[in-house]
Short mmCIF file of C-alpha atoms and ligand atoms in Angstrom, two decimals:
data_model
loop_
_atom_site.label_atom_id
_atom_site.label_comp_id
_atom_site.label_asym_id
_atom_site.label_seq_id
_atom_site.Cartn_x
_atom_site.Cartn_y
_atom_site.Cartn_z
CA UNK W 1 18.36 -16.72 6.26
CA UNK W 2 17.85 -14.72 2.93
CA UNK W 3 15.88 -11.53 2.98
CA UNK W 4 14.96 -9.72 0.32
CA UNK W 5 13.11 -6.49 -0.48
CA UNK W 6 10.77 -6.91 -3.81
CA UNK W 7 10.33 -4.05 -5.57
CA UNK W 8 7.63 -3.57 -8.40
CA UNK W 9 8.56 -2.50 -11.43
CA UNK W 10 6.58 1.00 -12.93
CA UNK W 11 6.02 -1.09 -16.27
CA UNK W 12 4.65 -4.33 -14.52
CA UNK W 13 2.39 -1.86 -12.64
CA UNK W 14 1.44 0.20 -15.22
CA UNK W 15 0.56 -3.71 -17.11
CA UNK W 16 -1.66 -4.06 -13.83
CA UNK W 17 0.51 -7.17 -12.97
CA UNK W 18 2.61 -7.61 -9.88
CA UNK W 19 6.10 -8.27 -11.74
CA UNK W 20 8.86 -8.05 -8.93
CA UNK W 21 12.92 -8.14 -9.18
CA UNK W 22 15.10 -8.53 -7.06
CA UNK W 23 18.04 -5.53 -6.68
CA UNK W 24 20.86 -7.25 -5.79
CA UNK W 25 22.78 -5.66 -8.33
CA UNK W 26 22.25 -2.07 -6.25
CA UNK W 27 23.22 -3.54 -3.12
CA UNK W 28 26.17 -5.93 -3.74
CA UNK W 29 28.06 -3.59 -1.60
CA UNK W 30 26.71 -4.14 1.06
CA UNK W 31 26.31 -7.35 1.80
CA UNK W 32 25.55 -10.75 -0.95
CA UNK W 33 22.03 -10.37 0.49
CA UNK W 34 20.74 -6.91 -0.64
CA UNK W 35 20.28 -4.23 1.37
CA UNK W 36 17.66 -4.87 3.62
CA UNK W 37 19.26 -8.19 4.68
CA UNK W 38 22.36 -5.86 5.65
CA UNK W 39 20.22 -4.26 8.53
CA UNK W 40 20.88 -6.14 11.98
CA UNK W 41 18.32 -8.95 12.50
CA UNK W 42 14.45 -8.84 13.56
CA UNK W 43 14.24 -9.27 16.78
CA UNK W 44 9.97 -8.94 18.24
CA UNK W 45 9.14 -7.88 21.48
CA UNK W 46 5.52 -9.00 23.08
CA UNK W 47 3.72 -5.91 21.49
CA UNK W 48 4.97 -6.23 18.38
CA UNK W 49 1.33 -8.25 16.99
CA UNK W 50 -2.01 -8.17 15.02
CA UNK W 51 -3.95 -4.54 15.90
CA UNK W 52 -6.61 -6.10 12.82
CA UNK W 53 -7.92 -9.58 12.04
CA UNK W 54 -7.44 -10.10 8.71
CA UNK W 55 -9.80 -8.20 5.90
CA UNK W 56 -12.29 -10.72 4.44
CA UNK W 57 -11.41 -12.73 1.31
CA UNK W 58 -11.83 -10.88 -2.11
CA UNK W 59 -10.97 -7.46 -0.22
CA UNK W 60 -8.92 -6.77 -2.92
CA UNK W 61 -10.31 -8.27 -5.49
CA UNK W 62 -13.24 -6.69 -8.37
CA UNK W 63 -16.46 -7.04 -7.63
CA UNK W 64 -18.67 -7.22 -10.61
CA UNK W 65 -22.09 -5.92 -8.81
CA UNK W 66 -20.87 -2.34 -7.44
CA UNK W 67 -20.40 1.22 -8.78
CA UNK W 68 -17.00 1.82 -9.30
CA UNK W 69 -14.68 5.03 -8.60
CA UNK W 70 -12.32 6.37 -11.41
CA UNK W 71 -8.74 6.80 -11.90
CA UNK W 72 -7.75 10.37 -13.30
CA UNK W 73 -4.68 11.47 -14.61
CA UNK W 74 -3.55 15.11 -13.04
CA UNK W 75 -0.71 17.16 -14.42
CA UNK W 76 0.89 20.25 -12.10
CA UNK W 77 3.67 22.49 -12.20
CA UNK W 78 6.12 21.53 -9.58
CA UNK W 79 8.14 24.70 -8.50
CA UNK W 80 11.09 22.09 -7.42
CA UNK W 81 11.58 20.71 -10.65
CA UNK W 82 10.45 23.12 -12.80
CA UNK W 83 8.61 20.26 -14.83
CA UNK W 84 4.96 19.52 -15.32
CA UNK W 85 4.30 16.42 -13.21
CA UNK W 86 2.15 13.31 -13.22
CA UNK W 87 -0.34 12.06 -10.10
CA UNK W 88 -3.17 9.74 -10.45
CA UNK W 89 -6.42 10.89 -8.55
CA UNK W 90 -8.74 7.90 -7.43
CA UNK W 91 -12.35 9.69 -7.41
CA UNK W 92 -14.70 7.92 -5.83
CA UNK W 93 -18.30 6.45 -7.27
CA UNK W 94 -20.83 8.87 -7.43
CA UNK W 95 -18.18 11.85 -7.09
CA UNK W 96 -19.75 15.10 -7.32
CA UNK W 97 -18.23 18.50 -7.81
CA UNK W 98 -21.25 19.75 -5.87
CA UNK W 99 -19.81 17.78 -2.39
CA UNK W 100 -16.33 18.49 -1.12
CA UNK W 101 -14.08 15.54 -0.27
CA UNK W 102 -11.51 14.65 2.30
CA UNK W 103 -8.20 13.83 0.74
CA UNK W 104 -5.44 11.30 0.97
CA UNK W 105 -2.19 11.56 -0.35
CA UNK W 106 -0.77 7.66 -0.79
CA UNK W 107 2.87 7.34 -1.53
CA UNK W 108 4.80 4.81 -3.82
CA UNK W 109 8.01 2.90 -2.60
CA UNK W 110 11.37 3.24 -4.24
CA UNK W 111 11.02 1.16 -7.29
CA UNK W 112 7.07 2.61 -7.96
CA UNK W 113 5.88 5.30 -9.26
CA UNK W 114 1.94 6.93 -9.88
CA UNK W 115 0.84 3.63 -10.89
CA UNK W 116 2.46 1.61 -8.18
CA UNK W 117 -0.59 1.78 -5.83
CA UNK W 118 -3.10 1.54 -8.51
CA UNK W 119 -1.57 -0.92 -10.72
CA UNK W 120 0.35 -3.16 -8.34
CA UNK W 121 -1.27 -2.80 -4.88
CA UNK W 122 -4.80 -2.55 -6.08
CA UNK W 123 -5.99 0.69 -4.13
CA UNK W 124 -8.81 1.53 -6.28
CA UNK W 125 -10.48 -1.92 -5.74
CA UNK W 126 -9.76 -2.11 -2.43
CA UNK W 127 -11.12 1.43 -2.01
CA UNK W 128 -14.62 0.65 -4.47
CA UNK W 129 -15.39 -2.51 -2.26
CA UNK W 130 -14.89 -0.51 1.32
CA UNK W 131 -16.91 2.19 -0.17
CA UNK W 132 -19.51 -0.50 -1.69
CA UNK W 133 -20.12 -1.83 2.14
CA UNK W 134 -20.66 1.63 3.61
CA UNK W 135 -17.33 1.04 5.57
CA UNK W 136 -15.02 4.18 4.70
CA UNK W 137 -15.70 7.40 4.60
CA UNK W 138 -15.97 8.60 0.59
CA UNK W 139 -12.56 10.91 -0.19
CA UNK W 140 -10.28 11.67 -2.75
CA UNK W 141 -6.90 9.61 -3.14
CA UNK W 142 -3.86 11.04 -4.84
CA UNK W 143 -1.13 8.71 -5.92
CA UNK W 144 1.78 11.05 -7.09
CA UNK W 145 5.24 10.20 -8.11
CA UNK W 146 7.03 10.93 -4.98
CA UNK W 147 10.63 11.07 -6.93
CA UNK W 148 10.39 14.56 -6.95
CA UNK W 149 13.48 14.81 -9.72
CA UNK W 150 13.15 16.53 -13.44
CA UNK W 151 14.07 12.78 -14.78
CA UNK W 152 11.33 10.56 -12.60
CA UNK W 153 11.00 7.72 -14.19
CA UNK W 154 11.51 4.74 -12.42
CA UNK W 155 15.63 4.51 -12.52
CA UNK W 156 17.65 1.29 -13.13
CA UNK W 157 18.45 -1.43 -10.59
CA UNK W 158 21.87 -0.65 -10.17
CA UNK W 159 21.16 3.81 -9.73
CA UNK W 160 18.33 2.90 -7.49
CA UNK W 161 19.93 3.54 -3.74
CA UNK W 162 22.06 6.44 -5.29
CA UNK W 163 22.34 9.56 -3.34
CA UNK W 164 20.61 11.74 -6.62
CA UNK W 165 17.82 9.42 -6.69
CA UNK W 166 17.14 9.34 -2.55
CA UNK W 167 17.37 12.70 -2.65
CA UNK W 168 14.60 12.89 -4.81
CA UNK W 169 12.29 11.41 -2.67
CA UNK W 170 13.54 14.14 0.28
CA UNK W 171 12.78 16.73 -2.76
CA UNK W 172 9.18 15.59 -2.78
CA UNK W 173 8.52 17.32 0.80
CA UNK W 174 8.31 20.88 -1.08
CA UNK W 175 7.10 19.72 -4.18
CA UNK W 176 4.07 18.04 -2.54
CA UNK W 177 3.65 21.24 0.10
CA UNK W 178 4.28 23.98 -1.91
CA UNK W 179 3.25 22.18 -5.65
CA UNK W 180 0.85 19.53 -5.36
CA UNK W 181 -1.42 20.13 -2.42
CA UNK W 182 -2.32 23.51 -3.33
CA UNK W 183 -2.89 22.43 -6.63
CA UNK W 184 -4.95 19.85 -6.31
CA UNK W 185 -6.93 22.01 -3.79
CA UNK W 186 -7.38 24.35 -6.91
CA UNK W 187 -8.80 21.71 -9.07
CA UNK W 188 -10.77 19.44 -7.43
CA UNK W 189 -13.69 19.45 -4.49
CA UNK W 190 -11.58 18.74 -1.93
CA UNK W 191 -11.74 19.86 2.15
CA UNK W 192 -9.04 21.86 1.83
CA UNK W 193 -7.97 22.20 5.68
CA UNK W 194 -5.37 19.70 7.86
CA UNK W 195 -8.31 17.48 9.58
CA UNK W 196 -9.46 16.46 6.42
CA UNK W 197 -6.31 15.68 4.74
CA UNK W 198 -4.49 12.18 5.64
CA UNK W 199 -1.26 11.45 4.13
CA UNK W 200 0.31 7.19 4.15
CA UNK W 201 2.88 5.45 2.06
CA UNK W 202 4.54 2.03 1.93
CA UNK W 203 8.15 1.61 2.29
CA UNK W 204 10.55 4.52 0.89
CA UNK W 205 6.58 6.39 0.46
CA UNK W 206 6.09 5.42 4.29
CA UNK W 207 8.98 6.95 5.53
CA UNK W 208 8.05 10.02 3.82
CA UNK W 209 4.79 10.16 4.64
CA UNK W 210 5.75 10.24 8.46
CA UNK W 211 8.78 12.55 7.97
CA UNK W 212 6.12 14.87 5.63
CA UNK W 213 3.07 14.21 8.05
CA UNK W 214 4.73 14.75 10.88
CA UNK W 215 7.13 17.44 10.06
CA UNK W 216 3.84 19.44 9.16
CA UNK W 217 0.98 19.12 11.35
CA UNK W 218 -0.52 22.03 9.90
CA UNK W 219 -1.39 20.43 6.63
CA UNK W 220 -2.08 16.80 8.02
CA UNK W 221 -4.03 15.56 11.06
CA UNK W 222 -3.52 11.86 9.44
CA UNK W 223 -0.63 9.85 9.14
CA UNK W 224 0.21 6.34 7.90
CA UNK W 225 3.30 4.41 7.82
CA UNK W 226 3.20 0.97 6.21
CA UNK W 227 6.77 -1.18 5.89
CA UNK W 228 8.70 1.99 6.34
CA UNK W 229 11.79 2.34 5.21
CA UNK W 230 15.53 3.52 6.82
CA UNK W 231 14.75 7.00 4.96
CA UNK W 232 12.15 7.48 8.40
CA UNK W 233 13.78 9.85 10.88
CA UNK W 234 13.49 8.88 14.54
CA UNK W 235 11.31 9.40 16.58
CA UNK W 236 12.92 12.58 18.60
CA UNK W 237 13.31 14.35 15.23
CA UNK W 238 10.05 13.59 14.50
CA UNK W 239 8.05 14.56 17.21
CA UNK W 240 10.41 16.41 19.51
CA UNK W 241 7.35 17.34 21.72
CA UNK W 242 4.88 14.86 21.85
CA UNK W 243 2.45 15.45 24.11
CA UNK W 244 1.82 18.72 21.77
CA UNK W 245 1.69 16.69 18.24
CA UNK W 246 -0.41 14.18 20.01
CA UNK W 247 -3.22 16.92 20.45
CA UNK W 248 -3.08 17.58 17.01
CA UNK W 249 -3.27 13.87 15.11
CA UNK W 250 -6.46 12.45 14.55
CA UNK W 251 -4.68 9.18 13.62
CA UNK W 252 -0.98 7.79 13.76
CA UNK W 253 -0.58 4.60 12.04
CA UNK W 254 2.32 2.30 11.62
CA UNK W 255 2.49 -0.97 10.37
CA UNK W 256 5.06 -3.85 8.87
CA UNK W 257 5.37 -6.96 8.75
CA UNK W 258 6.99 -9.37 11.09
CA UNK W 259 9.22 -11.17 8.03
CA UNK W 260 10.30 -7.39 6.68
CA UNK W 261 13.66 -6.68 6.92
CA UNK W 262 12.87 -2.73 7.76
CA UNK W 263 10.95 -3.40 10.42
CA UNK W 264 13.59 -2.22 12.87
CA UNK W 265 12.13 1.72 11.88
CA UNK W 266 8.39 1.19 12.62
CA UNK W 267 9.64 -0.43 15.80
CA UNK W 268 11.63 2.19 16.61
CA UNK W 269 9.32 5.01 16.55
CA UNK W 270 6.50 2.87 17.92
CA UNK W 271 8.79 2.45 21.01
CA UNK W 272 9.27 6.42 20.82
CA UNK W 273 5.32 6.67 20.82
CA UNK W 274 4.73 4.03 23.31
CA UNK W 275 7.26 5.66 26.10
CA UNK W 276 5.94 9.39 25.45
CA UNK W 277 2.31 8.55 25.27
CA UNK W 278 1.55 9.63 21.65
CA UNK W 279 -1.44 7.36 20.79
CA UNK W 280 -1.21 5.35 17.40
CA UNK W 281 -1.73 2.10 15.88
CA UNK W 282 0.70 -0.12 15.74
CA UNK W 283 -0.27 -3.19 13.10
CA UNK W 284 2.28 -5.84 12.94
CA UNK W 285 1.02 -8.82 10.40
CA UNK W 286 2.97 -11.96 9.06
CA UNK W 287 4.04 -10.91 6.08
CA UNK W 288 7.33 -9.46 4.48
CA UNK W 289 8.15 -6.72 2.18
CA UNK W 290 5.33 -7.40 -0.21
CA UNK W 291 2.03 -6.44 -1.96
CA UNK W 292 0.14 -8.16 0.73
CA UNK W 293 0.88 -6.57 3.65
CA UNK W 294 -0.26 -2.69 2.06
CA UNK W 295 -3.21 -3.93 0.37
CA UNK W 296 -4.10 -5.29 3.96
CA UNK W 297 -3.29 -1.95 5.79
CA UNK W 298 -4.85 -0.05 2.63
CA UNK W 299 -7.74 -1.34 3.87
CA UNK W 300 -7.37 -1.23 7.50
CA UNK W 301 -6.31 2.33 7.41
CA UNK W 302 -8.87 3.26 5.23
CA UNK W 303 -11.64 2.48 7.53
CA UNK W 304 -9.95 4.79 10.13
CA UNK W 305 -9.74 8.00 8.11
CA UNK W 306 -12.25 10.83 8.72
CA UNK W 307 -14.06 9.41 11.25
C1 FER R 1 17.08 1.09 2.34
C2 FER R 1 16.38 -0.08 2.06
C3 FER R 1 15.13 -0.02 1.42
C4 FER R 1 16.54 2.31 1.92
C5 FER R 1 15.31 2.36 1.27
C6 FER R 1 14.61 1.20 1.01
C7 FER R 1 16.78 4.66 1.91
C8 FER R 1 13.32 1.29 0.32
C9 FER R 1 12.60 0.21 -0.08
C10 FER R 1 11.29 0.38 -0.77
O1 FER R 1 10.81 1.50 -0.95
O2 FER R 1 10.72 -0.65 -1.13
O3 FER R 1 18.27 1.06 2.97
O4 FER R 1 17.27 3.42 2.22
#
């Protein structure tokens, strides 16, 4: 069977259209397949399943009759790169700087950037119809570009799984720690302590939101993982004592889908989870490496937060 991971491309994103390519040119080496194909074959066990029904139709979708959040553009000084760098903040409707906000930091995969979530996924309508029916807790998103490289625009098929660029995303860890939180703490209304910040990617964004999360307890209480990808450490890195890091989440949250080639990481470390007791979610839906599945645990995740 063919498997193939679907990346979006930054322009079709920033267009607000889901335009997806294929990268087989970056992956010829390992297999004719691409990459993802190249990983051994899914295999589900009995608890590998549905946590969520499905959202209701039009989840995703704009709603002509509600207030709306807004989309800012936020520029910091990363001490990593040395550049000025881009994130998109989602504020949501009725967002006053006399109220303080929790905050989530939402991660792009490998071929996104800023826009990916916004543009492509659809977070900020997701987010303006959960917060229309009462059913999330209002917060503060923050999309950065989690490429944390002076050059981070979206690279070309073929330099995409290069060791420069996947370092980049490792990079991101101090940039967002050291850089961007405190940063955004400076600007903006936010709760500035760990059980009010949440932090959640999809794919090459999920694994670094766990590795990030995880690694640092003491800025997140939080943590999502949708469609991670190989860049996830396992679970005995992760949480090499987890009786102690399961006193400090307030949520754990993994999700993929059951047609996704990387789904052998989420199952890993939900295995990891499962046999030391750490509490968490653990979503598994029908889809594969595609828009569908994180607009659907957008949403499901969303509910969760701050609660
Ligand atoms: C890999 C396959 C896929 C990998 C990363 C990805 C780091 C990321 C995919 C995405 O973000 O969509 O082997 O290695």
């Amino acid at each position: 069977m063919r498997r193939r991971i679907f990346l979006a491309s930054a322009a079709g994103a920033l267009a607000g259209e889901a335009v997806v390519r294929t990268l087989h040119a970056a992956q010829a080496s390992d297999s004719p397949e691409g990459r993802g194909a190249a990983r051994p074959g899914i295999a589900l066990a009995a608890d590998d399943i549905a946590a969520f029904p499905a959202p209701p139709a039009g989840f995703d979708e704009e709603r002509r009759d509600i207030a709306r959040g807004s989309v800012a553009e936020f520029s910091y000084a990363s001490a990593v790169t040395g550049t000025q760098r881009t994130a998109r903040v989602y504020l949501p409707p009725g967002f006053s700087e006399k109220q303080r906000y929790p905050v989530l930091y939402l991660l792009h995969g490998i071929g996104g950037n800023q826009d990916e979530w916004r543009g492509y996924v659809r977070a900020n309508i997701i987010l303006d119809n959960l917060l229309a029916d009462g059913a999330m807790v209002p917060m503060i998103v923050v999309m950065p570009n989690g490429r944390a490289l002076a050059d981070d625009r979206v690279p070309p098929a073929q330099k995409m799984f290069t060791p420069e660029h996947i370092a980049g995303f490792a990079q991101f860890e101090r940039d967002l720690l050291e850089s961007l939180v405190p940063a955004m703490d400076g600007a903006y209304p936010t709760l500035a302590q760990r059980g009010k910040r949440a932090i959640a990617g999809l794919s090459m964004g999920g694994g670094q939101a766990l590795n990030f999360g995880l690694g640092h307890l003491d800025a997140f209480a939080w943590v999502g993982g949708f469609s991670s990808a190989p860049n996830t450490r396992p679970g005995a890195e992760l949480l090499p004592d987890p009786a102690a890091a399961a006193r400090r989440l307030q949520l754990l949250y993994l999700s993929c889908g059951k047609k996704d080639g990387l789904i052998g990481a989420s199952q890993g470390l939900h295995r990891y989870l499962r046999q030391h007791g750490v509490r968490h979610v653990w979503h598994v839906d029908e889809y594969a490496h595609v828009r569908e599945s994180w607009a659907e645990n957008l949403y499901h995740f969303s509910r969760l937060l701050f609660r």
